[in-house]
Amino acid sequence: MKHYLTTILLLFPLMMQAQYKSQVWCPDNGDGTFTNPVINADYSDPDVCVGASGEDFYLTASSFNCIPGLPILHSKDLVNWEIVNHAVKALPPLERYNIPQHGNGVWAPSIRYNQYNQTYYIYWGDPDLGVFVTTAQKPEGEWTEPQCVIPGKGMIDTTPLWDEDGKCYLVNGWANSRCQFNSVLTVREMSADGMKQIGDPVIVFDGNGTEDRTAEGPKFYKRDGWYWIMCPAGGVPVGHQLAMRSKSPFGPYESKRVLATGNTNINGPHQGGWVHLKSGEDWFLHFQDKEAYGRVVWLEPVEWKDNWPVMGTHPQPLPKGWEKYCGQPVLKYKKPDVGKACPVQNPVESDEFNTIQLGKQWQWHANYQQTFGMPTPYGYMRVFCHKQSEDYKNMWEAGNLLLQKTPADNFTATAKIRLSAKDEGQYGGITVFGKDYQALVLKRVGDEFQLQQITCKNADKGKPEEVKTLATLKATMKDQVDYQPALHCDAYLQLKVSYLGGKNADGTNKHEASVQFAWSKDGKKYQTVGDKFTMRQGKWIGAKIGIMAAEPAGKKVRGWVDVDWFRITR
């Protein structure tokens, strides 16, 4: 452990936010061009706005039940991004979200700057509870406690629009799973401050029975006197992007398809945010569903033709029946013109745990509770063991999973850990977690430790884990006191994610990945252990990687894992 050496670094917190360049994915090519995706991580349903200065861009995304929620990323050029904040520290009501609620919570948020009151807003729909909002004077600062402004079931994918006369309108989609209808978009008027509904909803678009089924994720804009709604349709894996326009916020709207797969193998390019630059350029950020990897963020140029936004580039040759205003995704393109060159900056992945704040890349799987774990000033993060329920099946029940998004198609994650076990059966280690998950852990068995591989298929359906013992290890250290003594075991645990490739029936890429674990006593020579595992996504999110710690029900003294560092490398 790094212990007291790290206290010096605590005096310089800004130094710890220095420029970060990922070893495994950097979209900035260094020659004035970028390669998509600009964020190769699961920032599902992204939305973006231009900041008050006109020179800053802020992005948020769905976070569902993961806490802290509503991540906020900042960029100066739409290519180089860093995580600067989270807008939600705990989801209400606490009694609901203090335990894991996989797939519930924050769905498809929107972030907007209201120039009339100089305030940033984020709206989202909780499909079970209603429309929520939080506000802040600066995206990097404190956000207000989430407030439900329209209670009710089924409302999702909400976006406000403040008109030139100060009136506020809200567009949203609908979740069939909650209200038994979907594929329609509705607009209603809100109070000028956006905090109360003052008008009833009006259906402005209906995709039922057409190729525009599953219309959802709408974003609201105004340009040159026209009201615009941008939305995805046709389904997540194979759908497309629509643009619709009207002279009134309540329609009627005419629509055109403006982005689709075309001659590429980029499936379902849709749902995102449009931004207008000071230079006059327009750009569109959207997601691509990469299955186990989650929904990654792409950046497309936008050109206006006959007052319609053409996103990406026209395919050559044109596919049969290709629509006039429809583009396809770009893989490589010149960077946006923001008037200056911006330094390379990627979302942080590795963590030395050298500050007393948890790194912004980490999230828990429920509202944070102190028994989940805590940072320290000694250069390590402590994760306490989850006390399993009496009828324990698998870790789908655990809120103390300390996880982050996968950062690339191919990468290696390595952690230096110490398991401090005060009782039999306590364990902890690293994991790749989704509906299927696998972990490599140290577990106390008697006065020794076992290196074990834990595998669970269909965890979301309550299926039990399978455990394989790989090695028996001696304790590294034993407490020299009689009061609640612990046995300690140190190890370097590693997982390697490798893209498998392949094609789906429609010709798009098949985004599967294999996971192989390894371990080391000294951090120099690693031994591959256990069975390979096929990574699988979670509930509406990609698979995540990080730390797992647990113990059987009934234990009276909790064990823990101290994580010295967690590093992402090639």
Coordinates of C-alpha atoms in Angstrom, one line a residue:
M1 CA 0.0 0.0 0.0
K2 CA 1.1 3.5 -0.6
H3 CA 0.0 4.7 2.8
Y4 CA 1.4 8.1 4.0
L5 CA 3.2 9.0 0.8
T6 CA -0.2 9.8 -0.7
T7 CA -1.1 12.4 1.9
I8 CA 1.1 14.9 0.1
L9 CA -1.0 14.5 -3.0
L10 CA -4.2 15.3 -1.0
L11 CA -2.9 18.9 -0.7
F12 CA -3.1 19.2 -4.5
P13 CA -6.5 17.9 -5.6
L14 CA -6.3 19.8 -8.9
M15 CA -3.2 17.9 -9.8
M16 CA -5.2 14.7 -9.7
Q17 CA -7.5 16.0 -12.4
A18 CA -4.6 16.4 -14.9
Q19 CA -5.0 15.6 -18.5
Y20 CA -5.7 11.9 -19.0
K21 CA -5.0 9.9 -22.2
S22 CA -6.3 6.4 -22.3
Q23 CA -4.1 3.6 -23.4
V24 CA -7.0 1.7 -24.9
W25 CA -9.1 4.2 -26.7
C26 CA -8.4 7.8 -27.8
P27 CA -10.6 9.2 -30.6
D28 CA -8.3 12.2 -31.3
N29 CA -5.9 11.2 -34.1
G30 CA -3.6 14.2 -33.4
D31 CA -3.8 15.4 -37.1
G32 CA -7.0 17.4 -37.0
T33 CA -9.2 14.3 -37.4
F34 CA -11.1 12.0 -35.1
T35 CA -12.1 8.4 -35.2
N36 CA -15.6 7.3 -33.9
P37 CA -16.7 6.5 -31.4
V38 CA -15.6 9.6 -29.5
I39 CA -16.6 7.9 -26.2
N40 CA -16.1 4.1 -26.5
A41 CA -18.0 3.5 -23.3
D42 CA -21.6 3.0 -22.2
Y43 CA -23.1 6.5 -22.1
S44 CA -26.5 5.4 -23.1
D45 CA -29.1 7.8 -24.6
P46 CA -26.6 10.7 -24.6
D47 CA -27.7 14.3 -24.7
V48 CA -25.5 17.4 -25.1
C49 CA -25.9 21.2 -24.7
V50 CA -23.8 24.2 -25.4
G51 CA -22.7 25.9 -22.1
A52 CA -23.3 29.5 -21.2
S53 CA -20.0 30.7 -22.7
G54 CA -20.8 29.1 -26.1
E55 CA -17.4 27.4 -25.9
D56 CA -18.1 24.5 -23.5
F57 CA -20.1 21.4 -24.2
Y58 CA -21.8 19.2 -21.6
L59 CA -23.0 15.7 -22.0
T60 CA -25.2 13.5 -19.8
A61 CA -26.6 10.0 -20.3
S62 CA -28.9 7.4 -18.7
S63 CA -27.6 6.0 -15.5
F64 CA -30.6 3.9 -14.4
N65 CA -30.0 2.6 -10.9
C66 CA -26.2 3.3 -10.8
I67 CA -25.1 5.9 -8.2
P68 CA -23.8 8.5 -8.3
G69 CA -26.1 9.1 -11.3
L70 CA -26.5 11.4 -14.2
P71 CA -22.8 11.6 -15.2
I72 CA -21.8 15.0 -16.6
L73 CA -18.9 15.1 -19.2
H74 CA -17.3 18.2 -20.5
S75 CA -15.6 19.0 -23.8
K76 CA -14.2 21.9 -25.6
D77 CA -14.3 20.3 -29.1
L78 CA -16.9 17.4 -28.9
V79 CA -14.0 14.9 -29.4
N80 CA -12.0 15.1 -26.1
W81 CA -14.2 14.4 -23.1
E82 CA -13.7 14.2 -19.3
I83 CA -16.1 13.3 -16.5
V84 CA -16.5 16.4 -14.4
N85 CA -19.5 15.6 -12.1
H86 CA -22.6 13.6 -11.4
A87 CA -25.9 15.5 -10.9
V88 CA -27.6 12.9 -8.7
K89 CA -26.1 11.6 -5.4
A90 CA -29.1 9.6 -4.4
L91 CA -32.3 8.7 -6.3
P92 CA -35.7 9.3 -4.6
P93 CA -37.5 7.7 -2.9
L94 CA -34.7 6.4 -0.8
E95 CA -36.6 3.3 0.4
R96 CA -36.9 2.2 -3.2
Y97 CA -33.4 3.0 -4.5
N98 CA -31.4 2.0 -1.4
I99 CA -31.5 -1.5 -2.8
P100 CA -30.6 -2.5 -6.4
Q101 CA -33.3 -1.6 -9.0
H102 CA -31.6 -2.9 -12.1
G103 CA -32.9 -1.1 -15.2
N104 CA -35.0 1.4 -13.3
G105 CA -34.3 4.9 -12.3
V106 CA -32.9 7.5 -14.7
W107 CA -34.0 6.9 -18.4
A108 CA -32.8 9.1 -21.3
P109 CA -32.1 12.4 -19.7
S110 CA -31.7 15.8 -21.4
I111 CA -29.4 18.6 -20.4
R112 CA -30.2 22.3 -21.2
Y113 CA -29.0 25.8 -20.4
N114 CA -31.9 28.2 -19.8
Q115 CA -30.6 31.6 -20.9
Y116 CA -33.5 33.4 -19.3
N117 CA -32.6 32.5 -15.7
Q118 CA -28.9 31.4 -16.4
T119 CA -29.6 27.9 -15.0
Y120 CA -28.8 24.4 -16.2
Y121 CA -31.5 21.8 -16.2
I122 CA -31.5 18.1 -16.5
Y123 CA -34.8 16.3 -17.0
W124 CA -35.4 12.6 -17.0
G125 CA -38.3 10.1 -16.8
D126 CA -38.4 7.5 -14.2
P127 CA -40.9 5.1 -15.9
D128 CA -42.5 4.1 -12.6
L129 CA -42.7 7.4 -10.8
G130 CA -42.8 10.4 -13.3
V131 CA -40.8 13.2 -14.7
F132 CA -37.9 14.5 -12.6
V133 CA -35.7 17.6 -12.8
T134 CA -32.5 18.9 -11.1
T135 CA -30.9 22.3 -11.7
A136 CA -27.5 23.9 -11.2
Q137 CA -25.8 27.3 -11.8
K138 CA -22.7 25.4 -13.1
P139 CA -22.6 21.8 -14.4
E140 CA -19.4 21.2 -12.4
G141 CA -21.1 22.5 -9.2
E142 CA -23.9 21.4 -6.9
W143 CA -27.2 20.2 -8.4
T144 CA -30.4 20.5 -6.5
E145 CA -32.2 17.5 -5.0
P146 CA -34.2 15.7 -7.7
Q147 CA -37.8 17.0 -7.8
C148 CA -40.8 15.2 -9.4
V149 CA -42.5 17.8 -11.6
I150 CA -45.0 15.4 -13.3
P151 CA -46.0 12.3 -11.3
G152 CA -47.2 9.3 -13.2
K153 CA -46.2 6.1 -15.0
G154 CA -44.8 5.6 -18.4
M155 CA -43.3 9.0 -19.2
I156 CA -39.8 8.7 -20.4
D157 CA -37.2 10.5 -22.6
T158 CA -38.1 14.1 -21.6
T159 CA -36.7 17.3 -23.1
P160 CA -37.6 20.9 -22.4
L161 CA -37.6 23.9 -24.8
W162 CA -37.6 27.5 -23.8
D163 CA -39.1 29.7 -26.5
E164 CA -38.2 33.3 -27.3
D165 CA -41.2 34.5 -25.4
G166 CA -40.1 32.6 -22.3
K167 CA -42.7 29.9 -22.5
C168 CA -41.5 26.4 -21.8
Y169 CA -42.6 23.2 -23.5
L170 CA -41.8 19.6 -22.8
V171 CA -41.6 16.6 -25.2
N172 CA -41.5 13.0 -24.1
G173 CA -41.9 9.4 -25.2
W174 CA -43.8 6.6 -23.5
A175 CA -42.8 3.2 -22.1
N176 CA -45.1 0.3 -23.2
S177 CA -44.0 -1.7 -20.2
R178 CA -45.5 0.8 -17.9
C179 CA -48.6 2.3 -19.7
Q180 CA -49.2 -0.3 -22.4
F181 CA -48.7 2.0 -25.4
N182 CA -45.6 3.5 -27.1
S183 CA -44.3 4.8 -30.4
V184 CA -45.9 8.2 -29.8
L185 CA -44.4 11.5 -28.8
T186 CA -46.3 14.1 -26.8
V187 CA -45.8 17.8 -26.1
R188 CA -47.2 19.8 -23.2
E189 CA -46.7 23.3 -21.8
M190 CA -44.8 23.8 -18.6
S191 CA -44.5 26.8 -16.3
A192 CA -41.9 29.3 -17.4
D193 CA -39.4 27.9 -14.8
G194 CA -40.0 24.4 -16.1
M195 CA -41.2 23.2 -12.7
K196 CA -44.9 22.6 -13.2
Q197 CA -47.1 21.2 -15.9
I198 CA -49.7 23.8 -17.0
G199 CA -51.0 22.1 -20.1
D200 CA -52.2 18.7 -21.0
P201 CA -50.1 16.5 -23.4
V202 CA -50.8 16.5 -27.1
I203 CA -49.7 13.6 -29.4
V204 CA -47.5 15.2 -32.1
F205 CA -46.1 12.0 -33.7
D206 CA -47.4 8.5 -34.0
G207 CA -45.1 5.8 -35.4
N208 CA -47.5 2.9 -34.7
G209 CA -47.9 0.5 -37.6
T210 CA -45.1 2.1 -39.6
E211 CA -41.3 1.7 -40.1
D212 CA -41.1 4.5 -37.5
R213 CA -42.4 2.2 -34.7
T214 CA -40.7 2.6 -31.3
A215 CA -40.4 6.4 -31.8
E216 CA -38.8 7.5 -28.5
G217 CA -35.9 9.5 -27.1
P218 CA -37.1 12.9 -28.5
K219 CA -35.0 16.1 -28.3
F220 CA -36.6 19.5 -28.7
Y221 CA -35.0 22.5 -30.5
K222 CA -35.9 25.7 -32.3
R223 CA -34.0 27.0 -35.4
D224 CA -34.9 30.0 -37.7
G225 CA -38.5 30.0 -36.6
W226 CA -39.0 26.2 -36.9
Y227 CA -39.6 23.8 -34.0
W228 CA -37.6 20.7 -34.4
I229 CA -38.0 17.3 -32.7
M230 CA -35.1 14.8 -33.3
C231 CA -35.9 11.3 -32.3
P232 CA -34.9 7.6 -33.0
A233 CA -37.4 5.1 -34.5
G234 CA -37.4 1.6 -35.8
G235 CA -35.9 -0.1 -32.7
V236 CA -32.6 0.2 -31.0
P237 CA -30.6 -2.5 -32.9
V238 CA -31.7 -1.7 -36.4
G239 CA -33.4 1.7 -36.3
H240 CA -32.7 5.1 -37.7
Q241 CA -32.9 8.8 -36.8
L242 CA -35.8 11.1 -37.6
A243 CA -36.0 14.9 -37.8
M244 CA -39.4 16.5 -37.7
R245 CA -40.3 20.2 -38.1
S246 CA -43.3 22.5 -37.5
K247 CA -44.1 26.1 -37.1
S248 CA -45.8 25.4 -33.8
P249 CA -44.5 23.4 -30.8
F250 CA -47.8 21.4 -31.0
G251 CA -47.5 20.6 -34.7
P252 CA -48.5 19.3 -37.1
Y253 CA -45.0 18.0 -37.8
E254 CA -43.5 16.7 -41.1
S255 CA -40.7 14.2 -40.7
K256 CA -37.8 12.8 -42.7
R257 CA -35.2 10.1 -42.0
V258 CA -31.8 11.8 -41.6
L259 CA -29.4 9.1 -40.4
A260 CA -29.3 5.3 -40.9
T261 CA -26.9 2.4 -41.2
G262 CA -26.5 2.7 -45.0
N263 CA -23.4 1.0 -46.4
T264 CA -21.7 0.8 -43.0
N265 CA -22.0 -1.9 -40.3
I266 CA -22.9 0.6 -37.6
N267 CA -26.2 -0.7 -36.3
G268 CA -29.0 1.6 -35.1
P269 CA -27.3 5.0 -35.3
H270 CA -29.7 7.2 -33.4
Q271 CA -30.8 9.0 -30.2
G272 CA -28.7 11.8 -29.2
G273 CA -28.2 15.6 -29.2
W274 CA -27.7 18.3 -31.8
V275 CA -25.4 21.2 -31.1
H276 CA -24.6 24.4 -33.1
L277 CA -21.1 25.9 -32.9
K278 CA -20.0 29.5 -32.9
S279 CA -18.2 28.7 -36.2
G280 CA -21.6 28.0 -37.8
E281 CA -21.0 24.2 -37.9
D282 CA -23.6 21.7 -36.7
W283 CA -22.9 18.3 -35.1
F284 CA -24.9 15.4 -33.8
L285 CA -23.9 13.1 -31.0
H286 CA -25.7 9.7 -30.8
F287 CA -25.2 6.2 -29.6
Q288 CA -24.5 2.8 -31.2
D289 CA -25.7 -0.3 -29.3
K290 CA -22.7 -2.6 -28.9
E291 CA -24.5 -5.2 -26.8
A292 CA -22.2 -6.4 -24.1
Y293 CA -20.1 -3.2 -24.3
G294 CA -23.2 -1.0 -23.9
R295 CA -24.2 2.1 -26.0
V296 CA -21.1 4.0 -27.1
V297 CA -21.1 7.7 -28.4
W298 CA -20.6 8.7 -32.0
L299 CA -20.1 12.2 -33.4
E300 CA -21.6 13.1 -36.9
P301 CA -21.3 16.2 -39.0
V302 CA -24.6 17.9 -39.9
E303 CA -25.3 19.8 -43.1
W304 CA -28.5 21.5 -43.8
K305 CA -30.2 20.8 -47.2
D306 CA -33.5 22.4 -48.0
N307 CA -33.9 23.2 -44.3
W308 CA -33.4 19.5 -43.4
P309 CA -30.4 18.3 -41.3
V310 CA -28.4 15.6 -43.1
M311 CA -26.4 13.7 -40.5
G312 CA -23.1 12.0 -41.3
T313 CA -22.4 11.6 -45.0
H314 CA -24.3 10.4 -48.0
P315 CA -23.5 6.7 -48.8
Q316 CA -21.8 5.9 -52.1
P317 CA -23.3 4.2 -53.9
L318 CA -26.8 5.0 -52.7
P319 CA -28.6 1.9 -51.3
K320 CA -31.9 1.1 -53.1
G321 CA -34.7 3.3 -51.9
W322 CA -32.3 5.6 -50.0
E323 CA -34.0 8.8 -48.8
K324 CA -32.8 12.2 -50.1
Y325 CA -31.9 13.7 -46.7
C326 CA -30.5 10.6 -45.0
G327 CA -26.9 10.2 -44.1
Q328 CA -24.8 7.4 -42.7
P329 CA -22.3 7.3 -39.9
V330 CA -18.7 8.5 -40.5
L331 CA -15.8 6.4 -39.1
K332 CA -13.1 9.1 -39.5
Y333 CA -13.7 12.8 -40.1
K334 CA -12.2 16.3 -39.5
K335 CA -12.6 17.6 -36.0
P336 CA -15.3 20.3 -35.3
D337 CA -14.1 23.9 -35.9
V338 CA -14.0 25.5 -32.4
G339 CA -11.4 28.1 -33.3
K340 CA -8.5 26.4 -31.5
A341 CA -6.7 23.2 -30.9
C342 CA -7.7 21.3 -27.8
P343 CA -5.5 18.9 -25.8
V344 CA -6.2 15.2 -25.8
Q345 CA -8.5 14.3 -22.9
N346 CA -10.3 11.0 -22.3
P347 CA -12.6 9.9 -19.5
V348 CA -10.5 8.6 -16.6
E349 CA -10.4 4.8 -16.2
S350 CA -7.4 3.8 -14.0
D351 CA -7.4 4.8 -10.4
E352 CA -4.5 4.9 -7.8
F353 CA -7.0 5.8 -5.0
N354 CA -4.7 8.6 -3.9
T355 CA -7.4 11.1 -2.9
I356 CA -10.2 11.0 -0.4
Q357 CA -12.8 11.4 -3.1
L358 CA -14.0 8.4 -5.0
G359 CA -13.0 8.7 -8.7
K360 CA -15.8 9.9 -11.0
Q361 CA -15.6 6.8 -13.1
W362 CA -16.9 4.6 -10.3
Q363 CA -20.6 3.9 -9.5
W364 CA -22.4 1.7 -6.9
H365 CA -25.5 -0.4 -7.8
A366 CA -27.8 1.3 -5.4
N367 CA -28.0 4.6 -3.4
Y368 CA -24.6 4.8 -1.5
Q369 CA -24.5 3.6 2.0
Q370 CA -21.5 3.8 4.3
T371 CA -21.3 0.0 4.7
F372 CA -20.6 -0.2 0.9
G373 CA -17.1 1.2 1.3
M374 CA -15.1 4.3 1.9
P375 CA -12.0 6.0 0.5
T376 CA -9.0 6.6 2.8
P377 CA -6.1 9.1 2.9
Y378 CA -3.6 6.2 2.7
G379 CA -3.7 5.4 -0.9
Y380 CA -6.4 2.6 -1.1
M381 CA -10.1 2.3 -1.3
R382 CA -11.9 0.0 1.1
V383 CA -14.9 -2.0 -0.1
F384 CA -16.8 -3.8 2.7
C385 CA -18.3 -7.3 2.2
H386 CA -21.9 -7.4 1.2
K387 CA -23.9 -9.5 3.7
Q388 CA -25.7 -12.0 1.7
S389 CA -29.4 -12.6 2.2
E390 CA -30.6 -15.8 3.9
D391 CA -31.9 -17.2 0.5
Y392 CA -28.9 -15.9 -1.4
K393 CA -28.7 -16.9 -5.1
N394 CA -26.2 -14.5 -6.6
M395 CA -24.8 -10.9 -6.5
W396 CA -27.7 -9.4 -8.4
E397 CA -28.9 -8.5 -4.9
A398 CA -25.8 -6.5 -4.0
G399 CA -25.6 -2.7 -4.0
N400 CA -21.9 -2.5 -2.9
L401 CA -20.5 -3.5 -6.3
L402 CA -17.9 -0.8 -7.1
L403 CA -18.0 -0.8 -10.9
Q404 CA -17.1 1.3 -14.0
K405 CA -17.9 1.1 -17.7
T406 CA -15.8 -1.0 -20.1
P407 CA -13.5 1.6 -21.9
A408 CA -12.7 -0.2 -25.2
D409 CA -13.2 -3.3 -27.3
N410 CA -9.9 -4.8 -26.1
F411 CA -8.3 -4.0 -22.7
T412 CA -6.8 -5.4 -19.5
A413 CA -7.9 -4.4 -16.0
T414 CA -5.6 -5.2 -13.1
A415 CA -6.1 -4.6 -9.4
K416 CA -3.8 -4.9 -6.4
I417 CA -5.9 -5.9 -3.5
R418 CA -5.8 -7.1 0.1
L419 CA -8.6 -9.2 1.5
S420 CA -9.0 -8.8 5.2
A421 CA -11.2 -11.7 6.4
K422 CA -12.3 -11.7 10.0
D423 CA -14.4 -14.8 9.6
E424 CA -14.9 -17.9 7.5
G425 CA -16.3 -17.5 4.0
Q426 CA -15.5 -13.8 3.4
Y427 CA -14.3 -13.1 -0.1
G428 CA -13.5 -10.3 -2.5
G429 CA -11.8 -9.6 -5.9
I430 CA -12.5 -8.3 -9.4
T431 CA -15.4 -8.9 -11.6
V432 CA -17.0 -8.3 -15.0
F433 CA -20.7 -7.9 -14.2
G434 CA -23.9 -8.2 -16.2
K435 CA -26.9 -10.5 -16.4
D436 CA -24.1 -13.1 -16.6
Y437 CA -21.0 -12.4 -14.5
Q438 CA -17.7 -13.8 -13.6
A439 CA -15.3 -12.9 -10.8
L440 CA -11.8 -13.9 -9.6
V441 CA -11.8 -13.7 -5.8
L442 CA -9.8 -14.5 -2.7
K443 CA -11.9 -16.4 -0.1
R444 CA -11.0 -17.4 3.5
V445 CA -11.4 -21.1 4.1
G446 CA -10.3 -22.0 7.6
D447 CA -6.9 -20.4 8.2
E448 CA -6.0 -20.3 4.5
F449 CA -7.3 -18.7 1.4
Q450 CA -8.6 -20.1 -1.8
L451 CA -8.4 -18.4 -5.2
Q452 CA -11.8 -19.0 -6.7
Q453 CA -13.6 -18.3 -10.0
I454 CA -17.3 -17.5 -9.5
T455 CA -19.5 -17.7 -12.6
C456 CA -23.2 -16.9 -12.8
K457 CA -25.5 -17.3 -15.9
N458 CA -28.8 -15.5 -15.9
A459 CA -28.2 -13.7 -12.6
D460 CA -31.2 -11.5 -13.3
K461 CA -33.4 -14.6 -13.2
G462 CA -32.2 -15.7 -9.8
K463 CA -29.9 -18.5 -11.1
P464 CA -27.2 -19.7 -8.6
E465 CA -23.5 -19.2 -8.9
E466 CA -21.0 -21.9 -9.8
V467 CA -17.7 -21.8 -7.9
K468 CA -14.4 -23.3 -9.0
T469 CA -11.4 -23.5 -6.7
L470 CA -8.2 -22.6 -8.6
A471 CA -5.5 -22.5 -5.9
T472 CA -4.9 -22.5 -2.2
L473 CA -2.9 -19.6 -0.7
K474 CA -1.3 -18.9 2.7
A475 CA -2.3 -15.8 4.6
T476 CA 0.0 -12.9 3.9
M477 CA -0.4 -11.5 7.5
K478 CA -2.4 -12.2 10.7
D479 CA -3.5 -9.6 13.2
Q480 CA -1.5 -9.8 16.4
V481 CA -4.4 -9.0 18.7
D482 CA -7.1 -11.2 20.3
Y483 CA -10.0 -8.9 19.5
Q484 CA -11.7 -9.7 16.2
P485 CA -8.5 -10.7 14.5
A486 CA -8.3 -10.9 10.8
L487 CA -6.3 -12.9 8.3
H488 CA -5.0 -10.9 5.3
C489 CA -4.2 -12.1 1.8
D490 CA -2.6 -10.0 -0.9
A491 CA -2.8 -10.6 -4.6
Y492 CA -2.8 -9.0 -8.0
L493 CA -5.9 -9.9 -9.9
Q494 CA -6.4 -9.3 -13.6
L495 CA -9.1 -9.7 -16.3
K496 CA -8.5 -9.4 -20.0
V497 CA -11.4 -8.5 -22.4
S498 CA -11.0 -9.4 -26.1
Y499 CA -13.4 -8.6 -28.9
L500 CA -14.6 -11.7 -30.7
G501 CA -16.0 -10.1 -33.8
G502 CA -18.5 -11.8 -36.1
K503 CA -21.6 -10.6 -38.0
N504 CA -25.3 -10.6 -37.3
A505 CA -27.8 -11.8 -39.9
D506 CA -28.3 -8.2 -41.1
G507 CA -24.6 -7.7 -41.8
T508 CA -23.9 -5.5 -38.8
N509 CA -21.1 -6.2 -36.3
K510 CA -21.7 -8.8 -33.6
H511 CA -20.4 -7.2 -30.5
E512 CA -19.3 -10.2 -28.4
A513 CA -16.3 -10.4 -26.1
S514 CA -14.4 -13.0 -24.1
V515 CA -13.0 -12.5 -20.7
Q516 CA -9.9 -14.3 -19.3
F517 CA -8.7 -14.0 -15.7
A518 CA -5.2 -14.1 -14.4
W519 CA -3.4 -13.6 -11.1
S520 CA 0.0 -12.9 -9.6
K521 CA 1.7 -12.9 -6.3
D522 CA 4.2 -10.2 -7.1
G523 CA 2.6 -8.2 -9.9
K524 CA 5.3 -9.2 -12.3
K525 CA 4.5 -12.7 -13.5
Y526 CA 0.8 -13.4 -14.2
Q527 CA -0.7 -16.9 -14.4
T528 CA -3.8 -17.4 -16.5
V529 CA -6.5 -19.2 -14.5
G530 CA -10.1 -20.4 -14.8
D531 CA -12.4 -20.8 -17.7
K532 CA -13.0 -18.2 -20.4
F533 CA -16.3 -16.3 -20.1
T534 CA -18.5 -14.5 -22.7
M535 CA -19.2 -11.0 -21.5
R536 CA -22.9 -10.1 -21.3
Q537 CA -24.7 -6.8 -20.8
G538 CA -26.7 -5.8 -17.7
K539 CA -30.3 -4.5 -17.6
W540 CA -30.3 -1.6 -20.1
I541 CA -26.6 -1.1 -19.5
G542 CA -23.3 -2.7 -20.8
A543 CA -21.3 -5.1 -18.7
K544 CA -19.2 -3.3 -16.0
I545 CA -15.9 -4.1 -14.4
G546 CA -14.6 -3.5 -10.9
I547 CA -14.6 -4.8 -7.4
M548 CA -16.8 -7.4 -5.7
A549 CA -16.8 -8.3 -2.0
A550 CA -19.3 -10.5 0.0
E551 CA -19.8 -12.8 2.9
P552 CA -22.4 -15.4 4.0
A553 CA -25.5 -14.3 5.9
G554 CA -25.2 -14.4 9.7
K555 CA -21.6 -13.2 10.0
K556 CA -21.2 -10.8 13.0
V557 CA -18.0 -9.1 12.0
R558 CA -17.7 -7.7 8.5
G559 CA -14.7 -8.3 6.3
W560 CA -13.4 -6.1 3.5
V561 CA -11.2 -5.6 0.5
D562 CA -8.6 -2.8 0.3
V563 CA -7.9 -1.8 -3.3
D564 CA -4.4 -0.3 -3.7
W565 CA -4.9 0.5 -7.4
F566 CA -7.0 -0.4 -10.4
R567 CA -5.4 0.1 -13.8
I568 CA -6.6 -0.1 -17.4
T569 CA -3.9 -1.1 -19.9
R570 CA -3.7 -2.6 -23.4

